[in-house]
PDB file of C-alpha atoms in Angstrom:
ATOM      1  CA  UNK A   1       0.065  -0.051  -0.050  1.00 97.00           C
ATOM      2  CA  UNK A   2       0.888   3.796  -0.348  1.00 97.00           C
ATOM      3  CA  UNK A   3       0.416   6.508   2.482  1.00 98.00           C
ATOM      4  CA  UNK A   4      -0.386   9.814   0.563  1.00 97.00           C
ATOM      5  CA  UNK A   5      -1.080  13.277   1.625  1.00 96.00           C
ATOM      6  CA  UNK A   6      -4.185  14.903  -0.432  1.00 95.00           C
ATOM      7  CA  UNK A   7      -5.303  18.594  -0.078  1.00 95.00           C
ATOM      8  CA  UNK A   8      -7.970  18.642   2.854  1.00 93.00           C
ATOM      9  CA  UNK A   9     -10.014  20.903   1.082  1.00 93.00           C
ATOM     10  CA  UNK A  10     -10.409  18.989  -2.186  1.00 89.00           C
ATOM     11  CA  UNK A  11      -8.956  21.881  -4.320  1.00 91.00           C
ATOM     12  CA  UNK A  12      -8.459  20.608  -7.619  1.00 91.00           C
ATOM     13  CA  UNK A  13      -5.311  22.833  -8.155  1.00 92.00           C
ATOM     14  CA  UNK A  14      -3.276  21.028  -5.263  1.00 94.00           C
ATOM     15  CA  UNK A  15      -1.541  17.988  -6.163  1.00 95.00           C
ATOM     16  CA  UNK A  16      -1.407  14.606  -3.705  1.00 96.00           C
ATOM     17  CA  UNK A  17       2.035  13.812  -2.152  1.00 96.00           C
ATOM     18  CA  UNK A  18       3.751  10.805  -1.814  1.00 97.00           C
ATOM     19  CA  UNK A  19       4.670   9.879   1.884  1.00 97.00           C
ATOM     20  CA  UNK A  20       5.378   6.051   1.710  1.00 97.00           C
ATOM     21  CA  UNK A  21       5.074   3.289  -0.676  1.00 96.00           C
ATOM     22  CA  UNK A  22       5.254  -0.489  -0.289  1.00 96.00           C
ATOM     23  CA  UNK A  23       4.210  -0.321   2.879  1.00 97.00           C
ATOM     24  CA  UNK A  24       2.573  -3.477   4.192  1.00 97.00           C
ATOM     25  CA  UNK A  25      -1.416  -3.546   4.694  1.00 95.00           C
ATOM     26  CA  UNK A  26      -1.120  -4.529   8.764  1.00 95.00           C
ATOM     27  CA  UNK A  27       0.470  -1.060   8.887  1.00 97.00           C
ATOM     28  CA  UNK A  28      -0.431   1.368   6.240  1.00 97.00           C
ATOM     29  CA  UNK A  29      -3.649   2.486   8.101  1.00 96.00           C
ATOM     30  CA  UNK A  30      -2.331   2.678  11.513  1.00 97.00           C
ATOM     31  CA  UNK A  31       0.822   4.756   9.872  1.00 97.00           C
ATOM     32  CA  UNK A  32      -1.850   7.066   8.163  1.00 97.00           C
ATOM     33  CA  UNK A  33      -4.075   7.348  11.086  1.00 96.00           C
ATOM     34  CA  UNK A  34      -1.135   8.292  13.245  1.00 97.00           C
ATOM     35  CA  UNK A  35       0.136  11.182  10.661  1.00 96.00           C
ATOM     36  CA  UNK A  36      -3.028  12.489  10.907  1.00 95.00           C
ATOM     37  CA  UNK A  37      -3.470  12.527  14.485  1.00 95.00           C
ATOM     38  CA  UNK A  38      -0.042  14.462  14.700  1.00 95.00           C
ATOM     39  CA  UNK A  39      -0.038  16.498  11.257  1.00 93.00           C
ATOM     40  CA  UNK A  40      -3.988  16.675  10.022  1.00 89.00           C
ATOM     41  CA  UNK A  41      -6.648  17.683  11.670  1.00 86.00           C
ATOM     42  CA  UNK A  42      -9.706  19.646  10.528  1.00 87.00           C
ATOM     43  CA  UNK A  43      -8.071  23.082   9.930  1.00 90.00           C
ATOM     44  CA  UNK A  44      -5.077  21.989   8.540  1.00 94.00           C
ATOM     45  CA  UNK A  45      -4.186  21.682   4.692  1.00 94.00           C
ATOM     46  CA  UNK A  46      -3.266  18.116   4.423  1.00 95.00           C
ATOM     47  CA  UNK A  47      -5.207  15.137   4.895  1.00 95.00           C
ATOM     48  CA  UNK A  48      -3.549  11.587   5.063  1.00 96.00           C
ATOM     49  CA  UNK A  49      -4.618   8.463   3.963  1.00 96.00           C
ATOM     50  CA  UNK A  50      -3.648   4.663   2.769  1.00 98.00           C
ATOM     51  CA  UNK A  51      -4.425   3.631  -0.580  1.00 98.00           C
ATOM     52  CA  UNK A  52      -3.957   0.864  -2.850  1.00 97.00           C
ATOM     53  CA  UNK A  53      -0.396   0.142  -4.457  1.00 95.00           C
ATOM     54  CA  UNK A  54      -2.393   0.530  -8.033  1.00 96.00           C
ATOM     55  CA  UNK A  55      -3.570   4.453  -7.022  1.00 96.00           C
ATOM     56  CA  UNK A  56      -2.486   6.993  -9.268  1.00 95.00           C
ATOM     57  CA  UNK A  57      -1.608  10.078  -7.789  1.00 95.00           C
ATOM     58  CA  UNK A  58      -3.668  13.415  -8.775  1.00 93.00           C
ATOM     59  CA  UNK A  59      -0.964  16.043 -10.277  1.00 93.00           C
ATOM     60  CA  UNK A  60      -2.468  19.328  -9.232  1.00 90.00           C
ATOM     61  CA  UNK A  61      -2.216  22.222 -11.953  1.00 87.00           C
ATOM     62  CA  UNK A  62      -0.386  19.899 -13.864  1.00 87.00           C
ATOM     63  CA  UNK A  63      -3.213  17.850 -14.623  1.00 83.00           C
ATOM     64  CA  UNK A  64      -4.718  21.190 -16.072  1.00 80.00           C
ATOM     65  CA  UNK A  65      -1.967  21.540 -18.697  1.00 77.00           C
TER      66      UNK A  65
END
């Protein structure tokens, strides 16, 4: 699995970022929840999530150009 950070406010012009890849399923959700609890939150600019290995990162403005 991958751990990514996304824009917390769903703005299309902000790209996703890869935090870690090739993380075992057993640990991925816990790591994402830990990052969300320490660096995320209701008003934080980023949201951390565990996703499948085949997830394609959103490129932000590069997707529109």
